[in-house]
Every structure is written in C-alpha cells, then in structure tokens.
mmCIF file of C-alpha atoms in Angstrom:
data_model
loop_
_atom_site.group_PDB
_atom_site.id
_atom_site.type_symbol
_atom_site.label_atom_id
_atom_site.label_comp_id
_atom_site.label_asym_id
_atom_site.label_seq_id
_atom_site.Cartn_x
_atom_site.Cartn_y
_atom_site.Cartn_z
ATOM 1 C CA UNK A 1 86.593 93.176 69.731
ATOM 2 C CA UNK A 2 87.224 90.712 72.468
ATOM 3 C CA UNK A 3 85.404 91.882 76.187
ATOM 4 C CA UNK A 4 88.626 91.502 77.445
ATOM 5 C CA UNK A 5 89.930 93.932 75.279
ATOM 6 C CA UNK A 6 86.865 96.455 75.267
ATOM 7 C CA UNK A 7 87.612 96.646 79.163
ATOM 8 C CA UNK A 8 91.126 97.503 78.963
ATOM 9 C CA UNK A 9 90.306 100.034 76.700
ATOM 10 C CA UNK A 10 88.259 101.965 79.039
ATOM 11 C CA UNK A 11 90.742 101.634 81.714
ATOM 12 C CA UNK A 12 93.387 102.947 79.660
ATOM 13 C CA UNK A 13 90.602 105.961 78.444
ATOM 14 C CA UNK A 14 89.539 106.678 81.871
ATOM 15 C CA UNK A 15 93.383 106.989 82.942
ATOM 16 C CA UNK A 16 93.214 109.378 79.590
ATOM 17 C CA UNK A 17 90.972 111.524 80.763
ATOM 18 C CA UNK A 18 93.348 112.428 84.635
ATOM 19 C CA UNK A 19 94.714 115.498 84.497
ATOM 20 C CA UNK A 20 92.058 118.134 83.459
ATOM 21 C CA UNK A 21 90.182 120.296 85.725
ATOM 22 C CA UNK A 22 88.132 118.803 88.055
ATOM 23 C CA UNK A 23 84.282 120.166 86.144
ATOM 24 C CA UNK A 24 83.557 120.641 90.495
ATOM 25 C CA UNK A 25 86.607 122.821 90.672
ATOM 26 C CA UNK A 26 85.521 125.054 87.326
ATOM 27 C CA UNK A 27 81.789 125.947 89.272
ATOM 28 C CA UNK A 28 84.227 126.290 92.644
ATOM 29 C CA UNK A 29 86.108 129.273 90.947
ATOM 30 C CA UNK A 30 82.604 130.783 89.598
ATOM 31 C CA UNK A 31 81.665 130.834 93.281
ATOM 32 C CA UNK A 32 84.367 132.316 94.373
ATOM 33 C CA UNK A 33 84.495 135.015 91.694
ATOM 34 C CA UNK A 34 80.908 135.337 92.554
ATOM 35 C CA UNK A 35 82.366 135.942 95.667
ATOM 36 C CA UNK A 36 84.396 138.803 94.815
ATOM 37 C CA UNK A 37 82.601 140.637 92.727
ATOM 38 C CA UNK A 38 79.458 140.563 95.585
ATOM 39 C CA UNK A 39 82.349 142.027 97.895
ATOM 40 C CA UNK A 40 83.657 145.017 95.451
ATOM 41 C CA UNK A 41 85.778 143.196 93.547
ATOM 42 C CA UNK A 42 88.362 142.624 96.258
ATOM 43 C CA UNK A 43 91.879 141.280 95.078
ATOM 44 C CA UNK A 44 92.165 137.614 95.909
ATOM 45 C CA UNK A 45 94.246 138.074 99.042
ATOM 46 C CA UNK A 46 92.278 140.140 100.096
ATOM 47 C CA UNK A 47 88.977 137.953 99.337
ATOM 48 C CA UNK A 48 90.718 134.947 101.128
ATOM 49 C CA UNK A 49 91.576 136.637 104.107
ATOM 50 C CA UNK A 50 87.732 137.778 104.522
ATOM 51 C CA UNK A 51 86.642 134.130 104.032
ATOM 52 C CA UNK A 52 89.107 132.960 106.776
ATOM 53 C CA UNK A 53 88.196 136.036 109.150
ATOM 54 C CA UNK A 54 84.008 134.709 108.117
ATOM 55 C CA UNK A 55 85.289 131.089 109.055
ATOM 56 C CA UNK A 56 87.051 131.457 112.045
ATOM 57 C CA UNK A 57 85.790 134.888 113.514
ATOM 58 C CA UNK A 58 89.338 136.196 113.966
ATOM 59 C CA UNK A 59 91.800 138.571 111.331
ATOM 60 C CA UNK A 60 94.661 136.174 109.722
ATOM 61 C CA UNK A 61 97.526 136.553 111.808
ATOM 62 C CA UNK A 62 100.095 135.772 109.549
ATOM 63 C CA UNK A 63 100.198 135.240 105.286
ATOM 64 C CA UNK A 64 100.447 131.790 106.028
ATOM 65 C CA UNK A 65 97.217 131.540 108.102
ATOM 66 C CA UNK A 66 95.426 131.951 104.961
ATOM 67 C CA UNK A 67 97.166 129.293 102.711
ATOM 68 C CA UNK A 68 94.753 126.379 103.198
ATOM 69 C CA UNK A 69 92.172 128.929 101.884
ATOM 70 C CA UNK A 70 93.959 129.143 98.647
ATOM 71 C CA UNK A 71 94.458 125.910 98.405
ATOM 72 C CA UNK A 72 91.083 124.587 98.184
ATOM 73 C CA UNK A 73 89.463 127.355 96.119
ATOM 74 C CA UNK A 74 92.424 126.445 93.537
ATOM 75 C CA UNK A 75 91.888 122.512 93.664
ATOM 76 C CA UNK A 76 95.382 121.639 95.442
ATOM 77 C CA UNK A 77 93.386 120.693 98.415
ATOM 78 C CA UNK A 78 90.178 119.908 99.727
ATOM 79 C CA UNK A 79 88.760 120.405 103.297
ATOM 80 C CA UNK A 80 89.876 117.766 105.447
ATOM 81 C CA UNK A 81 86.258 117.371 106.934
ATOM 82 C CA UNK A 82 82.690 118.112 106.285
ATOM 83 C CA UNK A 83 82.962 120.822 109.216
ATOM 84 C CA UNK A 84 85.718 122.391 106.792
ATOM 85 C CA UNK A 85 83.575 122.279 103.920
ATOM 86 C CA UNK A 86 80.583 123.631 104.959
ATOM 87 C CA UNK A 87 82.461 126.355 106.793
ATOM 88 C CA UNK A 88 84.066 127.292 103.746
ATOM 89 C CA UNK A 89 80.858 126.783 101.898
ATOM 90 C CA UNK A 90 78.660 129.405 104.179
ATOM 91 C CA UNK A 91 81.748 131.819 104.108
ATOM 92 C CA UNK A 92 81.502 131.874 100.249
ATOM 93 C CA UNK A 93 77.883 132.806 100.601
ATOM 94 C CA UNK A 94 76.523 129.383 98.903
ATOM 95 C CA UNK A 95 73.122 128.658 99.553
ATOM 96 C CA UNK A 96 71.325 125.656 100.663
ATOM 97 C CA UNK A 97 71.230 124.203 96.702
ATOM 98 C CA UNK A 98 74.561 125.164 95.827
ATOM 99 C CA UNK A 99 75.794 123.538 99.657
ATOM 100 C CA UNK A 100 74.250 120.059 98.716
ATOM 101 C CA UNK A 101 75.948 120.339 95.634
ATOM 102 C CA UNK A 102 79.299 121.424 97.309
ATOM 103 C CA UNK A 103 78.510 118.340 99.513
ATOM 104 C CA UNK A 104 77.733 115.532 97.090
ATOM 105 C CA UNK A 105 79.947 116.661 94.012
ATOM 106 C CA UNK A 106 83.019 118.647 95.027
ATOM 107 C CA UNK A 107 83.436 116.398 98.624
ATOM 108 C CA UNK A 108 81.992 112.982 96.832
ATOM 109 C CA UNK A 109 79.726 112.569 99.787
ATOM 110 C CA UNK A 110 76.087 112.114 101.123
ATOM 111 C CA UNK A 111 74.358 115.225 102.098
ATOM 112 C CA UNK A 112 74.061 113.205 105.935
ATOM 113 C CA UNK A 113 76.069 112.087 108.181
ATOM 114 C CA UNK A 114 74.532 110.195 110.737
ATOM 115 C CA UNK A 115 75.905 110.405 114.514
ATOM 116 C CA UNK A 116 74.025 110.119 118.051
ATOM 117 C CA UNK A 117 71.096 111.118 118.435
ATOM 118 C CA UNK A 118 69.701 110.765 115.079
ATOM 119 C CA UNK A 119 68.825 107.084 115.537
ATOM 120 C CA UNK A 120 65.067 108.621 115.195
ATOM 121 C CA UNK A 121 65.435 111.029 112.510
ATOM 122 C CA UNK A 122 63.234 110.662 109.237
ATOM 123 C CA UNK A 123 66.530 110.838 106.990
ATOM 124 C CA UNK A 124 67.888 108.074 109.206
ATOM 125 C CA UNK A 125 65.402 105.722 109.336
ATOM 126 C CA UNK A 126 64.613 106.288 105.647
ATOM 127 C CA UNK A 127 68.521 105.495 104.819
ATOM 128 C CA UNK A 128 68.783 102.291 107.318
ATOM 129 C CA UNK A 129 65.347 100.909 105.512
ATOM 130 C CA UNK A 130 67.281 101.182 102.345
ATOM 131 C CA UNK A 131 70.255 99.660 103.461
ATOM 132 C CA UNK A 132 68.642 96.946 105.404
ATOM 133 C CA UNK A 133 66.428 95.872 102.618
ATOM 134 C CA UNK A 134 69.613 95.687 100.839
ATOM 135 C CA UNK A 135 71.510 93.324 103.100
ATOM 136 C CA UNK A 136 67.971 91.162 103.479
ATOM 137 C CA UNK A 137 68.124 90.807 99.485
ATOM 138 C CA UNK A 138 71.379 89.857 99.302
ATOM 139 C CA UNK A 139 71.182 87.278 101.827
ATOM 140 C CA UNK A 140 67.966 85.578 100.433
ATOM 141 C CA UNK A 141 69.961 84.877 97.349
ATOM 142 C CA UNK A 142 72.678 82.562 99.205
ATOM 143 C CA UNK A 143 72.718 79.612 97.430
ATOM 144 C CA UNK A 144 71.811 76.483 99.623
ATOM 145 C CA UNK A 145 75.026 74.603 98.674
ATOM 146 C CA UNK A 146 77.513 77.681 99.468
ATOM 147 C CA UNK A 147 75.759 77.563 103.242
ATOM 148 C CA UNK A 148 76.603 73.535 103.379
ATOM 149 C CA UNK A 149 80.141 74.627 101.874
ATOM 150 C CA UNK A 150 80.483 77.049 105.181
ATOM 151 C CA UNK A 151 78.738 74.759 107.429
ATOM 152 C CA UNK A 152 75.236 77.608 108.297
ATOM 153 C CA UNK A 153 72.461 77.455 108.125
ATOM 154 C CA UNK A 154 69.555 79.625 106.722
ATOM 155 C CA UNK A 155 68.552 81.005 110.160
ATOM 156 C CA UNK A 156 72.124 81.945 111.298
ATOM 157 C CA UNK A 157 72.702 83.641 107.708
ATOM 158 C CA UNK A 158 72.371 87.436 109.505
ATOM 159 C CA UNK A 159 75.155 86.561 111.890
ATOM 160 C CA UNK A 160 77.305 85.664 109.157
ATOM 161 C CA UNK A 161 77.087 88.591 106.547
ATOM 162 C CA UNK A 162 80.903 89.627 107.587
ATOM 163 C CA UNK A 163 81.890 86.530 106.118
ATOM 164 C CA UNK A 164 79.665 86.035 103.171
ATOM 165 C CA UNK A 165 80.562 89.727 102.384
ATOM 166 C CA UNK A 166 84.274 89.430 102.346
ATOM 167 C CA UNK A 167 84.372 86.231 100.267
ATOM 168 C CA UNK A 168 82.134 87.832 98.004
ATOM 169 C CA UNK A 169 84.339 90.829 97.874
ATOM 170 C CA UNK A 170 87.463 88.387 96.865
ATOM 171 C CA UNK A 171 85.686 87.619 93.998
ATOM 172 C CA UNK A 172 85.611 91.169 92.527
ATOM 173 C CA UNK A 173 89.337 91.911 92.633
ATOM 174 C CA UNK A 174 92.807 90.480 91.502
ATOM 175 C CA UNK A 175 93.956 88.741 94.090
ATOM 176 C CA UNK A 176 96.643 86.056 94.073
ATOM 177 C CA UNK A 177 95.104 82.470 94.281
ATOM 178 C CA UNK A 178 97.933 81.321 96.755
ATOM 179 C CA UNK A 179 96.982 84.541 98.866
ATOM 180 C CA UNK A 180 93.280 83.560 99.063
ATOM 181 C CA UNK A 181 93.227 81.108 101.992
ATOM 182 C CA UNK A 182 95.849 83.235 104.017
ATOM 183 C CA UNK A 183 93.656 86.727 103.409
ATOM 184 C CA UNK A 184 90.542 84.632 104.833
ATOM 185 C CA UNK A 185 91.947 83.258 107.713
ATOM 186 C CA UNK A 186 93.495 86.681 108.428
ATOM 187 C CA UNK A 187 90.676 89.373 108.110
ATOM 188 C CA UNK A 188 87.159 86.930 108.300
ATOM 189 C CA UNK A 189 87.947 86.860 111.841
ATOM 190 C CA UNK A 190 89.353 89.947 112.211
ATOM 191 C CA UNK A 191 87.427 92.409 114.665
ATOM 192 C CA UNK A 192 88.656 95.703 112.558
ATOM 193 C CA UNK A 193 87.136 94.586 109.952
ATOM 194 C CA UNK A 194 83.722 93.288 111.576
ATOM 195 C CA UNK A 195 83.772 96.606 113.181
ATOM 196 C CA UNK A 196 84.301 98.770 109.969
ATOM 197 C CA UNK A 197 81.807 96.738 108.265
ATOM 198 C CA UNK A 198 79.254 96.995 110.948
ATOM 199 C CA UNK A 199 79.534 100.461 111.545
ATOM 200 C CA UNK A 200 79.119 100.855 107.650
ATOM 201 C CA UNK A 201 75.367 98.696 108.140
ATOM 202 C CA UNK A 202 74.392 100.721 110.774
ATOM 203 C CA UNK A 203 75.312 104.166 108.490
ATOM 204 C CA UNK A 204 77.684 105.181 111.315
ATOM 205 C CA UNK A 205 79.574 108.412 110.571
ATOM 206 C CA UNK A 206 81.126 109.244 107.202
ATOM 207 C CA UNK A 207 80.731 106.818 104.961
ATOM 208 C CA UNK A 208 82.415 107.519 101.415
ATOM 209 C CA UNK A 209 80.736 107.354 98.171
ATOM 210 C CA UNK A 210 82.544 104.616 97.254
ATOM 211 C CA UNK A 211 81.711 102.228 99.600
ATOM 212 C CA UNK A 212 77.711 102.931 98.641
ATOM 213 C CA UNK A 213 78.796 101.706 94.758
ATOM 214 C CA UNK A 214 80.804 98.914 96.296
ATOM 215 C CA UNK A 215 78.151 97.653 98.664
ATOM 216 C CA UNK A 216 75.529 97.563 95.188
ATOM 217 C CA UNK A 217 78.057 95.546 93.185
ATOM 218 C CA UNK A 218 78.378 93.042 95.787
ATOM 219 C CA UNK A 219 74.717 92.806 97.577
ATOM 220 C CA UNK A 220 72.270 93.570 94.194
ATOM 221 C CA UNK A 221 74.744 91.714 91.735
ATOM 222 C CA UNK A 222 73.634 90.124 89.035
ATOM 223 C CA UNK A 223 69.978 92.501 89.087
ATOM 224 C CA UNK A 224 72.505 95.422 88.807
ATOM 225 C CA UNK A 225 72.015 98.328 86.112
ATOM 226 C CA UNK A 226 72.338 102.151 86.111
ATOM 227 C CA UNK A 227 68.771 103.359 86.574
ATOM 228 C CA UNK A 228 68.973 100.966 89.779
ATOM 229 C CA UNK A 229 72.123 102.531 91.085
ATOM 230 C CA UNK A 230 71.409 106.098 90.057
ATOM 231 C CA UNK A 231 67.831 105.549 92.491
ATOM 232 C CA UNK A 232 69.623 103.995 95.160
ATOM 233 C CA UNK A 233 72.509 106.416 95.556
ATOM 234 C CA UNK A 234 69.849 109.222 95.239
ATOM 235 C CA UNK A 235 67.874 108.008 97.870
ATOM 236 C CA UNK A 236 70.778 107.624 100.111
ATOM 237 C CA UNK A 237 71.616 111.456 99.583
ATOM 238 C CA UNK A 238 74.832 110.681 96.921
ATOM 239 C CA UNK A 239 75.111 111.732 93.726
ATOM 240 C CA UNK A 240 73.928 109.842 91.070
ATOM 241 C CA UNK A 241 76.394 108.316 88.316
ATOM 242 C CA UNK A 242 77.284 111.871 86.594
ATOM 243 C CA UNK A 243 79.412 111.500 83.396
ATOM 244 C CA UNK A 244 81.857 114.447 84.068
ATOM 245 C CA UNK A 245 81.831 113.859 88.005
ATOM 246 C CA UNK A 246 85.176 112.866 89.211
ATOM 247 C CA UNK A 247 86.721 112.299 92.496
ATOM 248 C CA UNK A 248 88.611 114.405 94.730
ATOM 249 C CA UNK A 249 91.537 113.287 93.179
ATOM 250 C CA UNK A 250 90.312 114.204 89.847
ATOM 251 C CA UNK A 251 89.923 110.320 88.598
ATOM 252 C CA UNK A 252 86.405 109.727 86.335
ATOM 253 C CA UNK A 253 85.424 106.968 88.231
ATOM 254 C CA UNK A 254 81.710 107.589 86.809
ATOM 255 C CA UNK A 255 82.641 107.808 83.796
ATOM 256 C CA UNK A 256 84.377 103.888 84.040
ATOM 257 C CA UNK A 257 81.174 102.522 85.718
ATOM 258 C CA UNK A 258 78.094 104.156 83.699
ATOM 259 C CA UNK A 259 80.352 102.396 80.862
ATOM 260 C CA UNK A 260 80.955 99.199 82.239
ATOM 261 C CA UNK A 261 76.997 98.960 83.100
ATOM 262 C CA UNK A 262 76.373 99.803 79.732
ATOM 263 C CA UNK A 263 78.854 96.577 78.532
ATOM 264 C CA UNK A 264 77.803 94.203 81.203
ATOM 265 C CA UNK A 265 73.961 95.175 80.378
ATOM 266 C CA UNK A 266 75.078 94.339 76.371
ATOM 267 C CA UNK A 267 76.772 91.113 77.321
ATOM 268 C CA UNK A 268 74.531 89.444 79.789
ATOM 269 C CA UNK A 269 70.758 90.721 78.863
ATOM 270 C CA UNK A 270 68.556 87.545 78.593
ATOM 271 C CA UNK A 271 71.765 85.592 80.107
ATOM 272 C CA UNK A 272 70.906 83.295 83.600
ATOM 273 C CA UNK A 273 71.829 85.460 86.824
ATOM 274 C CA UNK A 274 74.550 83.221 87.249
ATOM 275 C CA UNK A 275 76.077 83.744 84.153
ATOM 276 C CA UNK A 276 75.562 87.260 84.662
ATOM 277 C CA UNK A 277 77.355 87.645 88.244
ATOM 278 C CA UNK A 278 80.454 85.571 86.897
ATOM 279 C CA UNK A 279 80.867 88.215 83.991
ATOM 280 C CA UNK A 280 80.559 90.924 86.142
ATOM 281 C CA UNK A 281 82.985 89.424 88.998
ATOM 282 C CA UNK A 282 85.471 88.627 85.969
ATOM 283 C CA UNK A 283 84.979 92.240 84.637
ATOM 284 C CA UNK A 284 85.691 93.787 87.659
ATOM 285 C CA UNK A 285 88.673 92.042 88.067
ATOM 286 C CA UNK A 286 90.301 93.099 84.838
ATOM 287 C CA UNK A 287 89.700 96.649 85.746
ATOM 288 C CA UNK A 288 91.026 95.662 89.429
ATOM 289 C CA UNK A 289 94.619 94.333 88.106
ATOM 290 C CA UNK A 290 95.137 96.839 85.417
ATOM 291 C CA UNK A 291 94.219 99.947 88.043
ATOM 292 C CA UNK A 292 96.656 97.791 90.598
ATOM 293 C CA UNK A 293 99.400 97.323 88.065
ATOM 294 C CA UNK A 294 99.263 100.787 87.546
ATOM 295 C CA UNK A 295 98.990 101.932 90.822
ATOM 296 C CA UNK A 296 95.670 103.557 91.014
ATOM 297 C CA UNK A 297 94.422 102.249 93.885
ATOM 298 C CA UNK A 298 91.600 105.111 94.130
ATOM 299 C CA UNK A 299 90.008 103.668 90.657
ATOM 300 C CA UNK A 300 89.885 100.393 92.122
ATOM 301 C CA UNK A 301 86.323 100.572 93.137
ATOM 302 C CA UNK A 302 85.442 97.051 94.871
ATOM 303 C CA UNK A 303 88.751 97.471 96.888
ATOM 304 C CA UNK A 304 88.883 98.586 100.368
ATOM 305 C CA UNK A 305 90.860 98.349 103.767
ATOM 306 C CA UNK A 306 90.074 94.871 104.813
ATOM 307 C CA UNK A 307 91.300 93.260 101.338
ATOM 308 C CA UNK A 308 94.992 94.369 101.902
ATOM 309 C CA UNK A 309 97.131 91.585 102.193
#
C-alpha cells in the first residue's frame, strides 16, 4: 500500500474512533461515584449541590446554579479554566496524584502554569532550559543557503526565529500555493503573532498541549521519534503520547501521532535528514487537508492562529 494511502487510512480510523466516551470521562464518573458513596450515598442532586456549596462556600440558590456541575462530571462540558478545574477537583476529594492526572489528561494540560513571580522557580527554570535548548537546536540546523535566501546572517539568526518559525510552519500544512506569498507578507510582520509566539518561548501563561507537539515537529524535525517526544512532554509536565488519551473534544489525536511516528520511523530509518524532514512535512500535510476538508480543525495538529488566511 501506497504512503499516501496508509495515511489516509489513519485519518479516516482516527475520525472512526469520535464518538465514544472520553477513557478521562469513564475514571471522572468513578470519582464522582467515589464521591457519593464517601458522602452516604447521596442522590446526584444532591451530591452536586454539595460540590458547588464545597466550591463556592455558599448553598445553590436556584436548580440552575448547579447545572455547570452536571455538566462537567457528565462530559458535556469542561471547566473553562484551570481555577475551575482544580476547584472542582479538591471538591471531589481528589488527591494530589489523581489532581495531576485531572490536570494533564482530562484538561490536556501541563501540571504548571507559569505567571509572575515564578521567573525563579525550579519548575520554571527547569521548563525554559528545555525550551531554550530547543529553539538553540533548531536554529543551529539553518541551512547556510536558506539565511542568503532571507538575506541574515548567522549572528542575527535569534532575532529572526518568528520568521524562520512561520515559514517552517507553512510547510507542515495544506495551504494554497497562490496564498503563500500573501499569508507571509500578512502575519511575518504581524505583532499578534510575534507576541503569541514570544509569549509561548518565554512559557507565559497557559500554553496548550498542542502547541508543545507542534513546537517538536517543527524545531527537532527530522531527529523526531516517540521515545523523544514522550521525554520531552514529560519533562515539561504534559502527558506523554497515551494511546486511549483524547482531547477535550473527545478526538484521538495520540492515537494519529504515536502512529504516524511509527510510519515515518518505517519510511525514513537510515534515510538523509533531509529526506527525512520532506516526508514528514509531506505527511503532515496529507493529514492537514483531509482533517481541513473535513472540517476538523482540532485534529489538525501543526495548525494554529497565525496560519489563518
């Protein structure tokens, strides 16, 4: 079978696999039961009222008070913040394992968030070393001709990772060829986007999941494989790449990518590195146009904000 077609093919499975219960959702309820029965066996109205009067130190006022409650402990929501979810979290009597796991799995995000004041913080520093390590890799492996094509040189390369970056991210998605030139001149200048991107450098609030897997494609690409990626999520307080992990949305994202690693590791093992990042790029692109086409625009992994048109 073609590459081609062995990529569409897990597309079209991963789409497959939508619509089941979230495997985050299934240990959710066994909290929550846990929940109830550590409480007497109160009735579920009863069980979410005492988690909202344990969240907010106040009796419901009113039925409806208590909705958003329901909502997340059945899967139609999820906390719209990480002050939500941990609220929610200590009210259901989790402890500090099952919080991280609340954290990383349910809420697809790393157990820190990094704000003011923690410029100096072990966790921080630790993270930023990580991340800054990665950026210095990726720029050391700028080809000498691509700086002559942009006109830098080697010792302005660090003021110019917002525009190597968002070329590089062109490559990994389906983009119209006669929309190229117009998306460069629009967003490589663009001060949203330098802003976004800086503040994801710096590890500068919430930064999703997503963006961690993104920034690996693009900056470790083609000396890219699982073990790598499972290390350096890890490290950076994410969950690794689970098989039955999904998003919040339910989509098995990890699922698609432990798979495609698997392919692109079968395809391009004793291949030359350039060889190896054009297969990947071209991969990703598939998956980009058929997720696109489809409109699945959460499955579309190496797509973000700054790439709209």
């Amino acid at each position: 079978m073609k590459e081609q077609e062995r990529l569409i093919r897990l597309a079209e499975e991963c789409l497959l696999r939508e619509g089941k219960e979230r495997p985050e959702l299934v240990w959710l309820k066994g909290i929550y039961e846990r929940f109830r029965a550590d409480c007497g066996l109160l009735g579920k109205s009863e069980a979410d009222s005492l988690i909202f009067e344990k969240m907010y130190s106040r009796a419901p006022e009113k039925a409806s008070d208590v909705l958003k409650i329901r909502y997340w402990r059945t899967g139609r929501h999820v906390p719209a913040d990480r002050t939500q979810l941990l609220s929610f979290g200590k009210a259901l009597n989790m402890d500090c394992r099952e919080l991280d796991y609340f954290v990383k799995a349910y809420y697809d995000k790393s157990r820190w968030v990094f704000g003011p004041g923690m410029e100096k913080s072990r966790e921080y520093l630790t993270c930023r070393g990580f991340m800054d390590g990665m950026i210095e890799e990726y720029l050391s492996k700028i080809h000498p001709g691509r700086m002559l094509q942009l006109k830098i040189s080697r010792i302005r390369l660090e003021n110019n990772v917002r525009h190597l970056y968002y070329t590089d991210a062109l490559k990994y998605i389906h983009v119209d060829s006669q929309r190229i030139q117009k998306s460069l001149d629009c967003h490589i200048t663009s001060i949203n986007y330098g802003s976004e991107l800086s503040r994801t450098l710096r590890l500068e609030g919430e930064i999703p999941r997503k963006t961690m897997i993104r920034h690996l494609f693009i900056c470790k690409t083609p000396f890219i494989n699982r073990a790598y990626m499972d290390t350096w999520l890890e490290e950076m307080g994410y969950l690794p790449l689970t098989e039955e992990h999904t998003l919040t949305g339910g989509e098995s994202l990890d699922w698609l990518l432990i798979r495609l690693l698997e392919l692109y590791e079968e395809c391009c093992t004793g291949k030359e590195p350039e060889h190896c990042m054009r297969w990947l790029q071209n991969a990703c692109r598939i998956l980009d146009e058929f997720f696109e086409e489809r409109g699945k625009n959460s499955l579309r992994f190496m797509y973000f904000k700054a790439l709209k048109e």
